[in-house]
PDB file of C-alpha atoms in Angstrom:
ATOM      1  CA  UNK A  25       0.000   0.000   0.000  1.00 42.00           C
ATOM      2  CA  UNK A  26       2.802   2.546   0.886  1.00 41.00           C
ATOM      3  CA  UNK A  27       4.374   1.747  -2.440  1.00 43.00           C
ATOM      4  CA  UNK A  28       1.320   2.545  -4.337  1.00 41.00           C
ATOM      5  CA  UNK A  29       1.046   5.863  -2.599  1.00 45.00           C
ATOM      6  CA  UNK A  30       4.365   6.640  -3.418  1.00 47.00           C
ATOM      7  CA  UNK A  31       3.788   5.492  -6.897  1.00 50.00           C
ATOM      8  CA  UNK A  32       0.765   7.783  -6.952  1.00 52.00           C
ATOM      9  CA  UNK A  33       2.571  10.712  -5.653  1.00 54.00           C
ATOM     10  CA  UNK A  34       5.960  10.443  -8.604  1.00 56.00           C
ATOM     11  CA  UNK A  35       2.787  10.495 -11.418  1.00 59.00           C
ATOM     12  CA  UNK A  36       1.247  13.152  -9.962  1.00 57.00           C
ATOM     13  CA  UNK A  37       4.494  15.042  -9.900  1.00 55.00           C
ATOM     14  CA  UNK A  38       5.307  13.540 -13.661  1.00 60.00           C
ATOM     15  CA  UNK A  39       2.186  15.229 -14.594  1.00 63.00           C
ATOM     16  CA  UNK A  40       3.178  18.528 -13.913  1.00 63.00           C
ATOM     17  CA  UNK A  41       6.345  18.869 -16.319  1.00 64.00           C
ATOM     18  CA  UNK A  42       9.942  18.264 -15.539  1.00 68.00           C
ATOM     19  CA  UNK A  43      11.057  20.984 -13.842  1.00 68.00           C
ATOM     20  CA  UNK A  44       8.660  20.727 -11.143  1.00 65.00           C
ATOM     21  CA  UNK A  45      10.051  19.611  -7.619  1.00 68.00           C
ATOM     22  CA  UNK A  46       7.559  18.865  -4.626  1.00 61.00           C
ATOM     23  CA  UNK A  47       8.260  20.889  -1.231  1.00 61.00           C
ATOM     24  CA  UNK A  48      10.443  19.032   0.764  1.00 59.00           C
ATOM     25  CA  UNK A  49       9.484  16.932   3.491  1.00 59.00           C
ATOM     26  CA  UNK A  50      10.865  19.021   6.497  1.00 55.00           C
ATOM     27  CA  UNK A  51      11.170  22.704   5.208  1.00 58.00           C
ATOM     28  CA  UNK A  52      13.784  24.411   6.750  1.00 61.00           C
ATOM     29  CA  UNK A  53      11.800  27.440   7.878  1.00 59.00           C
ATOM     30  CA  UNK A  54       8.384  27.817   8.361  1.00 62.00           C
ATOM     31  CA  UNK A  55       7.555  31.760   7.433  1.00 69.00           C
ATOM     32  CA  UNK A  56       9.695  34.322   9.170  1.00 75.00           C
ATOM     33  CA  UNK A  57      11.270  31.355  11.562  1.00 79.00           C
ATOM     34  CA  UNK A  58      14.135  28.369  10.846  1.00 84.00           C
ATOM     35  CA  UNK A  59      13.613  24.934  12.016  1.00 83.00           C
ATOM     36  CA  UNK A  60      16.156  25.559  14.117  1.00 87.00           C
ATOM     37  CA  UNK A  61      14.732  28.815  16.071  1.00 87.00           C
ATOM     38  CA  UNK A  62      10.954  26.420  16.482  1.00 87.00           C
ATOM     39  CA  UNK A  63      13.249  23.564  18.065  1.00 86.00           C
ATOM     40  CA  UNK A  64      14.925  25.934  19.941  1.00 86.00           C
ATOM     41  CA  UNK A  65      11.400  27.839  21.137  1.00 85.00           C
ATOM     42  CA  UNK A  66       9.691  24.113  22.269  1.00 83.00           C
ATOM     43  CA  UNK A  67      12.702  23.122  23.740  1.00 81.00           C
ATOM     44  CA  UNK A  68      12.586  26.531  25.739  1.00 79.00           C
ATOM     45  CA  UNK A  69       9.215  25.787  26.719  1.00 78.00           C
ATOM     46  CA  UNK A  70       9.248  22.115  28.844  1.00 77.00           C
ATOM     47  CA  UNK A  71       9.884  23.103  32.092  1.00 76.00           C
ATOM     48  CA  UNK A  72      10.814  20.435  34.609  1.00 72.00           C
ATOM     49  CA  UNK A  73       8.338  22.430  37.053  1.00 77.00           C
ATOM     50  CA  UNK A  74       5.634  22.161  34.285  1.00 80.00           C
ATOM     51  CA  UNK A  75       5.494  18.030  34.821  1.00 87.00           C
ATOM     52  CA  UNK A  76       3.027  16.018  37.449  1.00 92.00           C
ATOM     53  CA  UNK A  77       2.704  16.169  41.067  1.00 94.00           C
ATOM     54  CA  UNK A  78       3.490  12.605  41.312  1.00 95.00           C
ATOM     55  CA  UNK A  79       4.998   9.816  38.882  1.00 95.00           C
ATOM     56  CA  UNK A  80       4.542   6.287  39.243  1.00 95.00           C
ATOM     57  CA  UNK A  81       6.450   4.049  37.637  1.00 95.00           C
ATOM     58  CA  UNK A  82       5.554   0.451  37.380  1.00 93.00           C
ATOM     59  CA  UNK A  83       8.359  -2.134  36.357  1.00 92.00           C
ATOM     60  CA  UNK A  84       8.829  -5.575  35.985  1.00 89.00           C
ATOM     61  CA  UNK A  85      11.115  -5.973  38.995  1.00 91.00           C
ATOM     62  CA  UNK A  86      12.482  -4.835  42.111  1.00 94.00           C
ATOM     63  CA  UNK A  87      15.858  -3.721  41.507  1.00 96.00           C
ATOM     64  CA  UNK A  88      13.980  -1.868  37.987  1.00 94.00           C
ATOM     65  CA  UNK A  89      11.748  -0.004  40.393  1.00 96.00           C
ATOM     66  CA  UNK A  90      14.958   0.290  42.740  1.00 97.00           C
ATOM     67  CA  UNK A  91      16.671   2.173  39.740  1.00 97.00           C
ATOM     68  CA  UNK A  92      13.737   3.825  38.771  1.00 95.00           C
ATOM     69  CA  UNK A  93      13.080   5.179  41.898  1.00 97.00           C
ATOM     70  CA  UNK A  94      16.769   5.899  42.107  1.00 97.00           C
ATOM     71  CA  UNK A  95      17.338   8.027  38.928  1.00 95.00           C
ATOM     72  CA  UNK A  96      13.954   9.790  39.558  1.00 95.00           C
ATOM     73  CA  UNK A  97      14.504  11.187  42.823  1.00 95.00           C
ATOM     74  CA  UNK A  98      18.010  12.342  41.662  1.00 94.00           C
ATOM     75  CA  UNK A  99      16.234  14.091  38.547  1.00 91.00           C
ATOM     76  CA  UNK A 100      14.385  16.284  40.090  1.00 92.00           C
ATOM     77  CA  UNK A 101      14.282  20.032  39.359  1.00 89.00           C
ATOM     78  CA  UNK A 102      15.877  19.003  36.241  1.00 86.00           C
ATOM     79  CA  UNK A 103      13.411  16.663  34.581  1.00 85.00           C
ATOM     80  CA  UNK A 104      10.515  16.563  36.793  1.00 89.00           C
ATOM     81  CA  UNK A 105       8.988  19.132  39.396  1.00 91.00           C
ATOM     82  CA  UNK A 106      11.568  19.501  42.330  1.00 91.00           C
ATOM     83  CA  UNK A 107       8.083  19.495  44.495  1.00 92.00           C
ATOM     84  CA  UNK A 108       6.711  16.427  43.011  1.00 93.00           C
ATOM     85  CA  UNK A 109       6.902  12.844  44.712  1.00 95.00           C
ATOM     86  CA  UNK A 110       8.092   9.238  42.583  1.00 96.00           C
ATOM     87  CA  UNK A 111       7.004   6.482  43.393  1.00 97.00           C
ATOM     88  CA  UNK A 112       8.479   3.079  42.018  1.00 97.00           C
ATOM     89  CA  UNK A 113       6.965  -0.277  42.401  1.00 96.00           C
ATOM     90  CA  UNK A 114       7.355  -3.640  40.643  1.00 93.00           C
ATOM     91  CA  UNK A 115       4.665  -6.007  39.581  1.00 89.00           C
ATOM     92  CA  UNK A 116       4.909  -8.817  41.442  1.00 87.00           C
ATOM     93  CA  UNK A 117       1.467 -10.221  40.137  1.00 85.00           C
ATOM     94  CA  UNK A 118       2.376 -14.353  39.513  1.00 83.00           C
ATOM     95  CA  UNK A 119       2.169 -14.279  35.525  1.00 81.00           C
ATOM     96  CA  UNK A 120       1.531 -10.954  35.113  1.00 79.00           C
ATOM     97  CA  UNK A 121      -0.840  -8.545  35.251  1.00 79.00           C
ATOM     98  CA  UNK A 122      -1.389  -7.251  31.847  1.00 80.00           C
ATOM     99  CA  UNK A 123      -1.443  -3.483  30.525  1.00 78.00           C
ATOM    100  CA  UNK A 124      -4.811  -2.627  32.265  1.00 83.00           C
ATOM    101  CA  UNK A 125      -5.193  -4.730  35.355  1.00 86.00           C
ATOM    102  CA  UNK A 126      -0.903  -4.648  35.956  1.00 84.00           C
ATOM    103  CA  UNK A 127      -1.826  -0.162  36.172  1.00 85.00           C
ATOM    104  CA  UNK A 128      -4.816  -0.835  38.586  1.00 90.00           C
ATOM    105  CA  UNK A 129      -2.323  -3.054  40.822  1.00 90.00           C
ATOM    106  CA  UNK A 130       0.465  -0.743  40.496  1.00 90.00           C
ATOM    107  CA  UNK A 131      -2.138   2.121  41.608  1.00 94.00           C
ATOM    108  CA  UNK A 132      -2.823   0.588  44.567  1.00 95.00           C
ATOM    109  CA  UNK A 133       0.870  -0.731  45.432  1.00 95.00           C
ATOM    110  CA  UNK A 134       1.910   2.828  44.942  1.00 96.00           C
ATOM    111  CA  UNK A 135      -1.000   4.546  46.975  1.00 97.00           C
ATOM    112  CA  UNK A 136       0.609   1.959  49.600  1.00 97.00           C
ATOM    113  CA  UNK A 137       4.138   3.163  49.070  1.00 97.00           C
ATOM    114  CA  UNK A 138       3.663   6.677  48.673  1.00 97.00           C
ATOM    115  CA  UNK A 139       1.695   6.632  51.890  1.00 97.00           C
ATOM    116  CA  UNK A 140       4.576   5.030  53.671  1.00 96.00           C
ATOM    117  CA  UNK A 141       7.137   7.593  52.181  1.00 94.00           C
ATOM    118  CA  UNK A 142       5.262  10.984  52.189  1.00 94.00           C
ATOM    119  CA  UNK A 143       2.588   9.862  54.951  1.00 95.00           C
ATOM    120  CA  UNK A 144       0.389  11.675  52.081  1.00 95.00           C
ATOM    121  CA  UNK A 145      -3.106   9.550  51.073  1.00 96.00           C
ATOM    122  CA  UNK A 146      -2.337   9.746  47.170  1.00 96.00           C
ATOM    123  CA  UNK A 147      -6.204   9.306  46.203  1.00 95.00           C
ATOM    124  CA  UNK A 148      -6.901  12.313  48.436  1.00 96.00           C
ATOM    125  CA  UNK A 149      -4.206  14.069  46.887  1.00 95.00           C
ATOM    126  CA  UNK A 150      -5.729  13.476  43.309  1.00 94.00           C
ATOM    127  CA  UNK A 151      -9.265  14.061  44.470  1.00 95.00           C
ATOM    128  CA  UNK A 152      -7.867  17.328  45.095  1.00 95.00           C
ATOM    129  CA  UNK A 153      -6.735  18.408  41.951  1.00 94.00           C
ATOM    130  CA  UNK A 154      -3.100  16.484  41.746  1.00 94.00           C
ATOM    131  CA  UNK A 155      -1.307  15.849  38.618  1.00 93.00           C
ATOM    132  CA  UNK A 156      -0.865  12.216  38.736  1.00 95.00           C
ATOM    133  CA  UNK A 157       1.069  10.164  35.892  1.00 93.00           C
ATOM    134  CA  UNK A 158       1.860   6.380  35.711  1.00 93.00           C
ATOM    135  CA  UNK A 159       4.257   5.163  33.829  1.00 91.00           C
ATOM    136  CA  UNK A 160       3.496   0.729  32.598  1.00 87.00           C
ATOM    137  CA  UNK A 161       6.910  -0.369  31.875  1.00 83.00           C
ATOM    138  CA  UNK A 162       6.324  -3.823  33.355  1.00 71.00           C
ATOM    139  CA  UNK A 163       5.409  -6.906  30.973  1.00 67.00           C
ATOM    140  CA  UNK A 164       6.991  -8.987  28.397  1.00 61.00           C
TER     141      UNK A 164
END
């Protein structure tokens, strides 16, 4: 199928005489602005103090949630809020979980752990208006 559309395209371009050349794919500027000066305006823009109130990781294993937990805590200010909390756990489920039952587990694991940590309830926390992200990594 992609080589029909491509196909489709070089005729279309045929049809409209030999010395005309399609835009390219990734212009270098888009009106008064380079490539370059966008990139460097979105990069400009994410803010490590712009990401969630709390992260939750969920990983296959506990020296991945170890790390995870690890390299998280260390990153923050830099890649996530400086205020937020992390909170690593493995799933531990015998077989595995899956995608949508292994992030309802690792919920509740990490309402558990977080409440250890911080002492916080992390359901209140949301019902309040937190920013709350979770992160499946775990699985085959």
């Amino acid at each position: 199928i992609l080589s029909l559309a491509f196909s489709g395209a070089r005729q279309r371009c045929a049809r409209r005489g030999p010395s005309f050349r399609p835009p390219p794919l990734f212009p270098r500027s888009v009106g008064a602005m380079s490539v370059f000066e966008i990139k460097s305006k979105n990069v400009a823009l994410m803010k490590a103090e712009h990401g969630f109130d709390v992260t939750i990781i969920c990983t296959s294993d506990p020296q991945q949630a170890a790390f995870w937990q690890d390299r998280l805590d260390q990153a923050k200010g830099t890649v996530i809020p400086a205020s937020s909390s992390v909170v690593a756990v493995d799933e531990d489920w015998a077989g595995g979980a899956g995608n949508f039952l292994g992030s309802l587990y690792a919920w509740r694991k990490a309402c558990a752990k977080h409440k250890e940590r911080s002492g916080k309830d992390l359901e209140a926390e949301l019902n309040a208006g937190a920013s709350v992200a979770i992160y499946q990594t775990a699985g085959k």
